[in-house]
Amino acid sequence: MTQTRVEEQLNKALPEDAISIMEQINAAGYEAFVVGGCVRDVLLGKAPSDWDITTSAKPQEIKKIFRHTIDTGIQHGTVTVLKKHGEKYTGYEVTTYRIDGEYEDARHPKEVTFTGDLSKDLERRDFTINAMAYHPKSGLIDLFGGCEDLDASLIRCVGDPMERFGEDALRMMRAIRFAAQLDATIDPVTMEAIRVLAPTIAKVSAERIQTELVKLMMSDRPADFILFYQSGLSKYFLPEYEDAMVTEQDNPHHCYTVGEHMLHATMKLNLEALAREYQGEEFLKAKRYLRLTMLLHDIAKPRNKTIDEAGIGHFKGHPQDGKNMVRDILQRLKFDNETIHMVMGLTQYHDREILSEDKAMRRAIHQLGEQYFPLIFYVKEADVLAQSDYRRQEKLDFIKGEREIYQLVRQEAQCVNLKDLAVNGADLITAGMKPGKLLGEVLQNMLQEVLDDPKKNDKEYLLKKYCSKDI
Ligand code: CTP
């Protein structure tokens, strides 16, 4: 891309607010530039999620220039400047040029030193593509070939990768995640440093690791997880993959090791169909549940493997054990309860035969919840498509049959939840029960019976059966 074209693109994208913040800082006698991810995203033709500003002014000076500010991280030089639009405020992080001191624990610099020199600030950033700054009057400041690397789709550290990763070990995961998001490759010197420093990822918090893992899984190349494995990083945050990657399946249904199969499966989800079924935030949630499920659905196979006399591998009990392993893994990585619940449920039900009758289907809908239950069909299809093609059509037809059972359950509005039960708490109280734990248990027992047989969802029948005795 030519310099003029780059600057045209940035001028067009730069929001009024960012321009006025930079102008106000300039009027007070300091430098200011938009920097980092926002510059990168504009050059990639994407809308940045936020606009960060870097400046020669110290935090206290920024606070004097602007009326509405928040002390976001004064000790690290960051003040959020608020710009008002009608009743709403938008925040812009303004950070003083800084040189990070030595990192205490691969997470936090022990100290940061403020500097008046933009180049020193850019030098301490992670990758060349993230180390560009822009001001309409000065143009693009690209000291390390970020633009060229963007054009070549190359992830390369600024300066010495060993130093950059030594400052923050999470950057190793960021390199792999950016490569997956931007359909890029990683510079060999940068990749080699990741291999050498991989063990230092152990010092990074589970929350930060989770964020990078999810960003990779949500990218168009989730199977790049293999780079986490090959570089030695995943050993420290998902050690279960070590066995998975080398466990052969020894079975005609399969053509990959367990780990390779799970990674192939992350790429086989039918996202076009998913986008028709779920929109906006719901789509993103569904995609996240699905990608994580495919990453982990067979995780218990290495420990469940047996070989019969014919030399064929079997993995009895792996969905159930897998469900428990998924809980441990996702809890360890500090995932939220809803995600843990969904990925556990989808793992438990991913195997072939489980939903072949309506009774089991209603129980599964009850457990997974109506909103995201249909995700199980996406899991099953992706699972089959990542296996050998042995009896593939038969397996896909089987899933089609399961979808039909599901349609029937929905069409007949069969009861799968307490809210669909013909009896509610008020009915039980009218029938003479006292509010409390027992009442809840009676409703649960009724539901269990109705899940087995929808014809039993009859108020008269249920009240007679469960409330005719002394209560
Ligand atoms: N940065 C860095 N090292 C990190 C994190 C961030 O050098 N471990 C720098 C990079 O210059 C980055 C900028 O800080 O561009 C902003 O960081 P952040 O908002 O976390 O990331 P983005 O690059 O904006 O990308 P994304 O939002 O996709 O994480």
Short mmCIF file of C-alpha atoms and ligand atoms in Angstrom, two decimals:
data_model
loop_
_atom_site.label_atom_id
_atom_site.label_comp_id
_atom_site.label_asym_id
_atom_site.label_seq_id
_atom_site.Cartn_x
_atom_site.Cartn_y
_atom_site.Cartn_z
CA MET A 1 0.00 0.00 0.00
CA THR A 2 1.38 3.46 -0.83
CA GLN A 3 1.97 6.02 1.93
CA THR A 4 -0.68 8.36 0.42
CA ARG A 5 -3.27 5.59 0.23
CA VAL A 6 -2.53 4.58 3.85
CA GLU A 7 -2.95 8.16 5.07
CA GLU A 8 -6.14 8.65 3.06
CA GLN A 9 -7.58 5.55 4.69
CA LEU A 10 -6.62 6.73 8.20
CA ASN A 11 -7.97 10.26 7.66
CA LYS A 12 -11.26 8.87 6.52
CA ALA A 13 -11.61 6.54 9.49
CA LEU A 14 -10.38 8.85 12.26
CA PRO A 15 -13.32 9.86 14.48
CA GLU A 16 -13.98 13.56 15.23
CA ASP A 17 -13.44 12.87 18.94
CA ALA A 18 -9.94 11.46 18.43
CA ILE A 19 -9.01 14.44 16.23
CA SER A 20 -10.29 16.93 18.78
CA ILE A 21 -8.47 15.17 21.66
CA MET A 22 -5.20 15.25 19.71
CA GLU A 23 -5.75 18.93 18.79
CA GLN A 24 -6.47 19.92 22.40
CA ILE A 25 -3.30 18.14 23.57
CA ASN A 26 -1.30 19.82 20.76
CA ALA A 27 -2.72 23.24 21.71
CA ALA A 28 -1.36 22.71 25.24
CA GLY A 29 2.09 22.13 23.72
CA TYR A 30 2.34 18.32 23.68
CA GLU A 31 2.45 15.61 21.01
CA ALA A 32 -0.38 13.10 20.53
CA PHE A 33 -1.01 10.23 18.10
CA VAL A 34 -3.53 7.46 17.65
CA VAL A 35 -1.58 4.23 18.07
CA GLY A 36 -1.55 0.44 18.08
CA GLY A 37 -4.53 -1.77 17.28
CA CYS A 38 -6.69 1.02 15.81
CA VAL A 39 -4.05 1.98 13.21
CA ARG A 40 -3.55 -1.69 12.34
CA ASP A 41 -7.29 -2.31 11.97
CA VAL A 42 -7.88 0.72 9.71
CA LEU A 43 -5.06 -0.41 7.43
CA LEU A 44 -6.70 -3.82 7.29
CA GLY A 45 -9.98 -2.17 6.28
CA LYS A 46 -11.67 -3.07 9.59
CA ALA A 47 -13.51 -0.80 12.00
CA PRO A 48 -11.40 -0.48 15.19
CA SER A 49 -13.15 -1.39 18.44
CA ASP A 50 -11.45 1.52 20.23
CA TRP A 51 -9.04 4.35 19.53
CA ASP A 52 -6.00 4.58 21.82
CA ILE A 53 -4.00 7.78 22.00
CA THR A 54 -0.35 8.06 22.99
CA THR A 55 1.06 11.39 24.12
CA SER A 56 4.12 13.21 25.46
CA ALA A 57 1.92 14.81 28.16
CA LYS A 58 1.98 13.29 31.66
CA PRO A 59 -1.29 12.03 33.19
CA GLN A 60 -1.65 15.06 35.47
CA GLU A 61 -1.28 17.35 32.46
CA ILE A 62 -3.95 15.43 30.55
CA LYS A 63 -6.26 15.82 33.52
CA LYS A 64 -5.73 19.59 33.41
CA ILE A 65 -6.56 19.77 29.67
CA PHE A 66 -9.84 17.79 29.80
CA ARG A 67 -12.85 18.36 31.99
CA HIS A 68 -14.17 14.78 32.07
CA THR A 69 -11.55 12.11 32.77
CA ILE A 70 -11.22 8.81 34.63
CA ASP A 71 -8.02 7.64 36.33
CA THR A 72 -7.83 4.33 34.50
CA GLY A 73 -4.24 3.44 35.38
CA ILE A 74 -2.39 6.55 36.45
CA GLN A 75 0.70 4.60 37.59
CA HIS A 76 0.98 3.13 34.05
CA GLY A 77 0.26 6.53 32.49
CA THR A 78 -3.34 5.98 31.35
CA VAL A 79 -6.18 8.47 31.73
CA THR A 80 -9.53 7.92 30.00
CA VAL A 81 -10.86 11.09 28.38
CA LEU A 82 -14.64 11.19 28.10
CA LYS A 83 -16.37 12.84 25.15
CA LYS A 84 -20.06 13.60 25.45
CA HIS A 85 -22.61 12.83 22.74
CA GLY A 86 -26.11 13.81 23.85
CA GLU A 87 -26.53 11.99 27.14
CA LYS A 88 -23.83 9.39 26.42
CA TYR A 89 -20.09 9.47 27.01
CA THR A 90 -17.47 7.71 24.88
CA GLY A 91 -14.09 6.98 26.48
CA TYR A 92 -10.66 7.33 24.84
CA GLU A 93 -7.61 5.96 26.62
CA VAL A 94 -4.80 8.49 26.58
CA THR A 95 -1.43 7.06 27.70
CA THR A 96 1.84 8.86 28.25
CA TYR A 97 4.81 7.70 26.12
CA ARG A 98 6.51 5.16 28.31
CA ILE A 99 9.44 2.81 28.52
CA ASP A 100 8.45 -0.29 30.46
CA GLY A 101 10.81 -1.26 33.23
CA GLU A 102 11.80 -4.84 33.81
CA TYR A 103 8.79 -7.12 34.13
CA GLU A 104 8.34 -8.51 37.60
CA ASP A 105 6.40 -11.64 36.76
CA ALA A 106 5.90 -11.72 33.00
CA ARG A 107 2.71 -9.71 33.59
CA HIS A 108 3.38 -6.36 35.16
CA PRO A 109 6.32 -4.06 34.62
CA LYS A 110 7.91 -3.32 38.00
CA GLU A 111 7.97 0.30 37.01
CA VAL A 112 7.25 2.39 33.96
CA THR A 113 9.32 5.38 33.01
CA PHE A 114 7.64 8.18 31.13
CA THR A 115 9.52 9.57 28.15
CA GLY A 116 9.09 12.48 25.78
CA ASP A 117 10.18 10.35 22.83
CA LEU A 118 7.54 8.61 20.69
CA SER A 119 10.07 6.17 19.22
CA LYS A 120 10.87 4.82 22.69
CA ASP A 121 7.16 4.17 23.27
CA LEU A 122 6.78 2.36 19.94
CA GLU A 123 9.89 0.27 20.61
CA ARG A 124 8.34 -1.44 23.63
CA ARG A 125 5.24 -2.62 21.78
CA ASP A 126 4.75 -6.27 20.88
CA PHE A 127 4.55 -6.62 17.08
CA THR A 128 5.50 -4.38 14.16
CA ILE A 129 1.87 -4.30 12.98
CA ASN A 130 0.85 -2.97 16.43
CA ALA A 131 3.63 -0.39 16.68
CA MET A 132 2.42 2.27 14.23
CA ALA A 133 1.17 5.73 15.18
CA TYR A 134 -0.73 8.35 13.21
CA HIS A 135 -1.51 12.06 13.34
CA PRO A 136 -3.16 13.88 10.42
CA LYS A 137 -0.35 16.47 10.33
CA SER A 138 2.68 14.15 10.88
CA GLY A 139 1.29 11.24 8.85
CA LEU A 140 2.00 7.58 9.60
CA ILE A 141 4.90 6.86 11.95
CA ASP A 142 6.04 3.36 11.09
CA LEU A 143 9.57 2.82 12.41
CA PHE A 144 9.72 -0.98 12.25
CA GLY A 145 8.15 -1.91 8.92
CA GLY A 146 4.65 -2.57 10.28
CA CYS A 147 2.95 -1.58 7.04
CA GLU A 148 5.16 -3.87 5.00
CA ASP A 149 4.52 -6.74 7.44
CA LEU A 150 0.77 -6.12 7.22
CA ASP A 151 1.00 -6.33 3.42
CA ALA A 152 3.03 -9.53 3.73
CA SER A 153 0.71 -10.89 6.47
CA LEU A 154 3.63 -11.38 8.81
CA ILE A 155 3.61 -11.33 12.62
CA ARG A 156 7.02 -10.15 13.77
CA CYS A 157 8.18 -8.78 17.09
CA VAL A 158 9.51 -5.27 17.38
CA GLY A 159 13.25 -5.69 17.98
CA ASP A 160 14.38 -8.79 19.85
CA PRO A 161 11.53 -11.30 20.36
CA MET A 162 13.23 -12.75 23.45
CA GLU A 163 13.02 -9.32 25.08
CA ARG A 164 9.42 -8.66 23.99
CA PHE A 165 8.24 -12.05 25.29
CA GLY A 166 10.36 -11.62 28.39
CA GLU A 167 8.40 -8.45 29.14
CA ASP A 168 5.02 -10.12 28.79
CA ALA A 169 4.71 -13.88 28.23
CA LEU A 170 1.12 -13.53 27.01
CA ARG A 171 2.52 -11.95 23.84
CA MET A 172 3.49 -15.49 22.74
CA MET A 173 -0.19 -16.47 22.64
CA ARG A 174 -1.03 -13.11 21.05
CA ALA A 175 1.39 -13.82 18.18
CA ILE A 176 -0.37 -17.09 17.35
CA ARG A 177 -3.81 -15.55 17.84
CA PHE A 178 -3.05 -12.59 15.54
CA ALA A 179 -1.71 -14.98 12.88
CA ALA A 180 -5.00 -16.93 13.04
CA GLN A 181 -7.17 -13.79 13.01
CA LEU A 182 -5.28 -12.07 10.21
CA ASP A 183 -4.59 -15.17 8.13
CA ALA A 184 -0.89 -14.45 8.61
CA THR A 185 2.32 -16.35 9.25
CA ILE A 186 4.73 -15.89 12.12
CA ASP A 187 8.27 -14.74 11.43
CA PRO A 188 10.68 -17.67 12.10
CA VAL A 189 12.79 -15.73 14.62
CA THR A 190 9.66 -14.75 16.54
CA MET A 191 8.42 -18.37 16.42
CA GLU A 192 11.74 -19.72 17.67
CA ALA A 193 11.61 -17.36 20.66
CA ILE A 194 8.13 -18.68 21.48
CA ARG A 195 9.50 -22.24 21.54
CA VAL A 196 12.32 -21.24 23.85
CA LEU A 197 10.21 -19.18 26.24
CA ALA A 198 7.02 -21.32 26.18
CA PRO A 199 7.38 -22.43 29.84
CA THR A 200 7.12 -18.81 31.00
CA ILE A 201 3.42 -18.80 29.97
CA ALA A 202 2.86 -20.62 33.29
CA LYS A 203 3.26 -17.25 35.05
CA VAL A 204 0.34 -15.65 33.18
CA SER A 205 -3.10 -15.55 34.81
CA ALA A 206 -5.81 -17.97 33.66
CA GLU A 207 -8.08 -15.04 32.78
CA ARG A 208 -5.61 -13.57 30.29
CA ILE A 209 -4.93 -17.01 28.78
CA GLN A 210 -8.65 -17.60 28.41
CA THR A 211 -9.07 -14.34 26.47
CA GLU A 212 -6.41 -15.31 23.94
CA LEU A 213 -7.67 -18.89 23.64
CA VAL A 214 -11.21 -17.66 22.91
CA LYS A 215 -9.96 -15.10 20.37
CA LEU A 216 -8.10 -17.86 18.54
CA MET A 217 -11.11 -20.17 18.65
CA MET A 218 -13.36 -17.41 17.28
CA SER A 219 -10.98 -16.67 14.38
CA ASP A 220 -11.25 -18.23 10.92
CA ARG A 221 -8.34 -20.56 11.75
CA PRO A 222 -9.23 -22.21 15.09
CA ALA A 223 -7.15 -25.27 14.14
CA ASP A 224 -4.10 -23.02 14.58
CA PHE A 225 -4.40 -24.22 18.16
CA ILE A 226 -1.86 -26.71 16.84
CA LEU A 227 0.73 -23.90 17.05
CA PHE A 228 0.02 -23.64 20.78
CA TYR A 229 0.75 -27.35 20.95
CA GLN A 230 3.77 -27.45 18.64
CA SER A 231 5.43 -24.46 20.30
CA GLY A 232 5.04 -26.07 23.72
CA LEU A 233 2.63 -23.43 25.08
CA SER A 234 -0.49 -25.56 25.50
CA LYS A 235 1.41 -27.97 27.75
CA TYR A 236 1.13 -25.31 30.45
CA PHE A 237 -2.52 -24.32 30.13
CA LEU A 238 -4.14 -27.36 28.46
CA PRO A 239 -1.84 -30.31 29.31
CA GLU A 240 -4.65 -32.72 28.40
CA TYR A 241 -3.77 -32.07 24.76
CA GLU A 242 -0.34 -33.70 25.14
CA ASP A 243 -1.83 -37.22 25.22
CA ALA A 244 -4.64 -36.35 22.83
CA MET A 245 -2.26 -35.34 20.03
CA VAL A 246 -0.43 -38.66 20.11
CA THR A 247 -3.31 -41.06 20.83
CA GLU A 248 -4.09 -43.07 17.69
CA GLN A 249 -7.72 -44.09 17.29
CA ASP A 250 -7.03 -47.48 15.64
CA ASN A 251 -10.56 -47.54 14.27
CA PRO A 252 -11.93 -47.47 10.69
CA HIS A 253 -14.18 -44.53 11.60
CA HIS A 254 -11.11 -42.39 12.16
CA CYS A 255 -8.11 -41.19 10.22
CA TYR A 256 -6.51 -38.81 12.72
CA THR A 257 -5.14 -38.98 16.25
CA VAL A 258 -7.63 -37.82 18.90
CA GLY A 259 -6.13 -34.33 19.08
CA GLU A 260 -5.87 -33.89 15.32
CA HIS A 261 -9.48 -35.01 14.98
CA MET A 262 -10.68 -32.44 17.54
CA LEU A 263 -8.78 -29.67 15.74
CA HIS A 264 -10.15 -30.70 12.34
CA ALA A 265 -13.62 -30.69 13.90
CA THR A 266 -13.24 -27.02 14.94
CA MET A 267 -13.03 -26.22 11.22
CA LYS A 268 -16.02 -28.33 10.16
CA LEU A 269 -18.85 -26.44 11.88
CA ASN A 270 -21.55 -25.21 9.53
CA LEU A 271 -21.38 -21.51 10.41
CA GLU A 272 -23.61 -20.41 7.50
CA ALA A 273 -26.47 -22.50 8.87
CA LEU A 274 -25.66 -21.29 12.40
CA ALA A 275 -25.91 -17.65 11.24
CA ARG A 276 -29.38 -18.36 9.86
CA GLU A 277 -30.50 -19.86 13.16
CA TYR A 278 -28.87 -17.38 15.58
CA GLN A 279 -28.25 -13.66 15.12
CA GLY A 280 -26.03 -10.98 16.66
CA GLU A 281 -24.77 -11.69 20.19
CA GLU A 282 -26.58 -15.04 20.21
CA PHE A 283 -24.66 -16.15 17.14
CA LEU A 284 -21.35 -15.20 18.76
CA LYS A 285 -22.25 -17.09 21.93
CA ALA A 286 -23.35 -20.15 19.95
CA LYS A 287 -20.15 -20.09 17.88
CA ARG A 288 -18.05 -19.82 21.05
CA TYR A 289 -19.82 -22.80 22.67
CA LEU A 290 -19.41 -24.83 19.49
CA ARG A 291 -15.76 -24.06 18.84
CA LEU A 292 -14.84 -24.84 22.47
CA THR A 293 -16.86 -28.05 22.34
CA MET A 294 -15.13 -29.25 19.18
CA LEU A 295 -11.75 -28.40 20.76
CA LEU A 296 -12.54 -30.61 23.77
CA HIS A 297 -15.29 -33.12 22.88
CA ASP A 298 -13.03 -36.22 22.79
CA ILE A 299 -10.60 -35.06 25.45
CA ALA A 300 -11.25 -38.15 27.61
CA LYS A 301 -10.47 -40.60 24.80
CA PRO A 302 -6.80 -41.14 25.68
CA ARG A 303 -7.73 -42.37 29.15
CA ASN A 304 -10.72 -44.43 27.91
CA LYS A 305 -8.93 -46.26 25.13
CA THR A 306 -9.06 -50.04 24.93
CA ILE A 307 -8.05 -52.32 22.05
CA ASP A 308 -10.07 -55.45 21.24
CA GLU A 309 -8.71 -58.79 19.92
CA ALA A 310 -9.07 -57.56 16.36
CA GLY A 311 -6.82 -54.61 17.16
CA ILE A 312 -9.68 -52.07 16.96
CA GLY A 313 -9.64 -49.12 19.37
CA HIS A 314 -12.70 -48.37 21.55
CA PHE A 315 -13.39 -45.43 23.85
CA LYS A 316 -16.29 -46.51 26.02
CA GLY A 317 -17.53 -43.88 28.44
CA HIS A 318 -15.57 -41.01 26.88
CA PRO A 319 -18.52 -38.58 26.53
CA GLN A 320 -19.34 -38.87 30.24
CA ASP A 321 -15.71 -38.70 31.38
CA GLY A 322 -15.13 -35.96 28.82
CA LYS A 323 -17.92 -33.94 30.37
CA ASN A 324 -16.14 -34.05 33.74
CA MET A 325 -12.78 -33.21 32.20
CA VAL A 326 -14.36 -30.26 30.36
CA ARG A 327 -15.67 -28.97 33.68
CA ASP A 328 -12.20 -29.18 35.26
CA ILE A 329 -10.47 -27.58 32.28
CA LEU A 330 -12.91 -24.72 31.85
CA GLN A 331 -13.06 -24.02 35.58
CA ARG A 332 -9.28 -23.96 35.69
CA LEU A 333 -9.28 -21.43 32.84
CA LYS A 334 -11.89 -19.36 34.75
CA PHE A 335 -14.69 -19.62 32.20
CA ASP A 336 -18.16 -18.42 33.20
CA ASN A 337 -20.72 -20.93 34.45
CA GLU A 338 -22.97 -20.67 31.40
CA THR A 339 -20.12 -21.61 29.05
CA ILE A 340 -19.04 -24.45 31.32
CA HIS A 341 -22.61 -25.78 31.46
CA MET A 342 -23.07 -25.66 27.68
CA VAL A 343 -19.72 -27.16 26.69
CA MET A 344 -20.16 -29.93 29.28
CA GLY A 345 -23.64 -30.73 27.98
CA LEU A 346 -22.63 -30.68 24.32
CA THR A 347 -19.66 -32.93 25.11
CA GLN A 348 -21.86 -35.37 27.00
CA TYR A 349 -24.35 -35.66 24.11
CA HIS A 350 -21.96 -35.54 21.14
CA ASP A 351 -21.80 -39.29 20.66
CA ARG A 352 -23.77 -40.99 17.94
CA GLU A 353 -26.60 -43.00 19.43
CA ILE A 354 -27.70 -41.01 22.45
CA LEU A 355 -30.55 -38.98 20.94
CA SER A 356 -32.14 -41.72 18.85
CA GLU A 357 -35.42 -41.67 20.73
CA ASP A 358 -37.71 -38.89 21.83
CA LYS A 359 -37.46 -39.63 25.56
CA ALA A 360 -33.69 -39.11 25.58
CA MET A 361 -34.17 -36.07 23.36
CA ARG A 362 -36.55 -34.39 25.83
CA ARG A 363 -34.13 -35.05 28.69
CA ALA A 364 -31.27 -33.55 26.69
CA ILE A 365 -33.34 -30.47 25.76
CA HIS A 366 -34.24 -30.06 29.42
CA GLN A 367 -30.59 -30.27 30.43
CA LEU A 368 -29.04 -28.09 27.74
CA GLY A 369 -31.87 -25.55 27.67
CA GLU A 370 -34.18 -24.89 24.73
CA GLN A 371 -32.32 -21.88 23.34
CA TYR A 372 -29.02 -23.61 22.53
CA PHE A 373 -30.08 -27.26 22.37
CA PRO A 374 -29.98 -27.36 18.52
CA LEU A 375 -26.22 -26.75 18.75
CA ILE A 376 -25.87 -30.47 19.44
CA PHE A 377 -26.66 -31.18 15.76
CA TYR A 378 -23.87 -28.86 14.63
CA VAL A 379 -21.48 -30.66 16.99
CA LYS A 380 -22.48 -34.08 15.67
CA GLU A 381 -22.15 -33.04 12.03
CA ALA A 382 -18.73 -31.44 12.56
CA ASP A 383 -17.62 -34.56 14.47
CA VAL A 384 -18.60 -36.84 11.56
CA LEU A 385 -17.02 -34.58 8.95
CA ALA A 386 -13.70 -34.73 10.82
CA GLN A 387 -13.70 -38.55 10.80
CA SER A 388 -12.67 -40.90 7.98
CA ASP A 389 -15.28 -41.14 5.21
CA TYR A 390 -16.16 -44.69 6.29
CA ARG A 391 -20.02 -44.86 6.44
CA ARG A 392 -20.13 -41.08 6.43
CA GLN A 393 -23.44 -40.72 4.58
CA GLU A 394 -25.08 -43.20 6.92
CA LYS A 395 -23.90 -41.16 9.91
CA LEU A 396 -25.12 -37.90 8.42
CA ASP A 397 -28.52 -39.47 7.65
CA PHE A 398 -28.69 -40.63 11.26
CA ILE A 399 -28.21 -37.04 12.46
CA LYS A 400 -30.90 -35.93 10.02
CA GLY A 401 -33.23 -38.45 11.65
CA GLU A 402 -32.39 -37.04 15.06
CA ARG A 403 -33.20 -33.54 13.83
CA GLU A 404 -36.59 -34.88 12.72
CA ILE A 405 -37.29 -36.28 16.19
CA TYR A 406 -36.35 -32.85 17.54
CA GLN A 407 -38.76 -31.11 15.11
CA LEU A 408 -41.52 -33.42 16.28
CA VAL A 409 -40.86 -32.69 19.97
CA ARG A 410 -41.00 -28.95 19.20
CA GLN A 411 -44.02 -29.11 16.89
CA GLU A 412 -46.04 -31.00 19.44
CA ALA A 413 -44.86 -28.48 22.05
CA GLN A 414 -43.97 -31.40 24.31
CA CYS A 415 -43.07 -30.45 27.85
CA VAL A 416 -39.32 -30.16 28.37
CA ASN A 417 -39.31 -27.63 31.18
CA LEU A 418 -41.04 -26.71 34.43
CA LYS A 419 -42.69 -23.79 32.67
CA ASP A 420 -44.41 -26.20 30.22
CA LEU A 421 -45.68 -28.45 33.00
CA ALA A 422 -49.48 -28.62 33.31
CA VAL A 423 -49.12 -28.02 37.06
CA ASN A 424 -47.37 -25.09 38.72
CA GLY A 425 -46.51 -24.08 42.27
CA ALA A 426 -49.75 -22.16 42.72
CA ASP A 427 -51.75 -25.28 41.78
CA LEU A 428 -49.94 -27.27 44.46
CA ILE A 429 -50.63 -24.59 47.07
CA THR A 430 -54.31 -24.56 46.10
CA ALA A 431 -54.22 -28.32 46.51
CA GLY A 432 -53.05 -27.77 50.09
CA MET A 433 -49.24 -27.91 49.91
CA LYS A 434 -47.11 -25.45 51.81
CA PRO A 435 -44.55 -23.39 49.89
CA GLY A 436 -41.03 -24.76 50.41
CA LYS A 437 -38.49 -27.36 49.42
CA LEU A 438 -40.96 -30.25 49.23
CA LEU A 439 -43.14 -28.34 46.75
CA GLY A 440 -40.10 -27.89 44.47
CA GLU A 441 -39.30 -31.58 44.72
CA VAL A 442 -42.86 -32.58 43.80
CA LEU A 443 -42.73 -30.36 40.69
CA GLN A 444 -39.39 -31.94 39.73
CA ASN A 445 -40.80 -35.45 40.13
CA MET A 446 -43.77 -34.53 37.96
CA LEU A 447 -41.42 -33.14 35.32
CA GLN A 448 -39.31 -36.31 35.30
CA GLU A 449 -42.42 -38.40 34.65
CA VAL A 450 -43.59 -36.07 31.89
CA LEU A 451 -40.16 -36.04 30.22
CA ASP A 452 -40.49 -39.81 29.94
CA ASP A 453 -44.05 -39.67 28.66
CA PRO A 454 -45.53 -36.38 27.39
CA LYS A 455 -49.08 -37.81 27.61
CA LYS A 456 -48.75 -37.57 31.37
CA ASN A 457 -48.63 -33.77 31.19
CA ASP A 458 -52.20 -33.56 32.41
CA LYS A 459 -53.15 -31.44 35.37
CA GLU A 460 -55.84 -33.74 36.72
CA TYR A 461 -53.63 -36.83 36.42
CA LEU A 462 -50.57 -35.20 37.99
CA LEU A 463 -52.46 -33.63 40.91
CA LYS A 464 -54.23 -36.89 41.60
CA LYS A 465 -51.04 -38.92 41.54
CA TYR A 466 -48.82 -36.55 43.52
CA CYS A 467 -51.26 -34.70 45.80
CA SER A 468 -53.94 -37.17 46.78
CA LYS A 469 -52.06 -38.35 49.89
CA ASP A 470 -51.70 -36.24 53.03
CA ILE A 471 -49.54 -33.28 52.23
N1 CTP B 1 0.41 -4.20 23.53
C1 CTP B 1 1.67 -4.78 23.74
N2 CTP B 1 1.77 -5.93 24.48
C2 CTP B 1 0.68 -6.52 25.00
C3 CTP B 1 -0.59 -5.96 24.81
C4 CTP B 1 -0.68 -4.81 24.05
O1 CTP B 1 2.66 -4.25 23.26
N3 CTP B 1 0.79 -7.63 25.72
C5 CTP B 1 0.32 -2.93 22.79
C6 CTP B 1 0.22 -3.11 21.27
O2 CTP B 1 0.82 -1.98 20.66
C7 CTP B 1 -1.29 -3.11 21.06
C8 CTP B 1 -1.75 -2.07 22.05
O3 CTP B 1 -0.86 -2.23 23.16
O4 CTP B 1 -1.65 -2.78 19.73
C9 CTP B 1 -3.18 -2.20 22.49
O5 CTP B 1 -3.37 -3.44 23.09
P1 CTP B 1 -4.75 -4.25 23.10
O6 CTP B 1 -5.88 -3.29 23.13
O7 CTP B 1 -4.66 -5.30 24.13
O8 CTP B 1 -4.69 -5.04 21.74
P2 CTP B 1 -4.97 -4.64 20.26
O9 CTP B 1 -3.67 -4.61 19.53
O10 CTP B 1 -5.82 -3.44 20.16
O11 CTP B 1 -5.73 -5.92 19.70
P3 CTP B 1 -6.96 -6.71 20.32
O12 CTP B 1 -7.99 -5.71 20.70
O13 CTP B 1 -7.35 -7.62 19.21
O14 CTP B 1 -6.39 -7.47 21.50
#
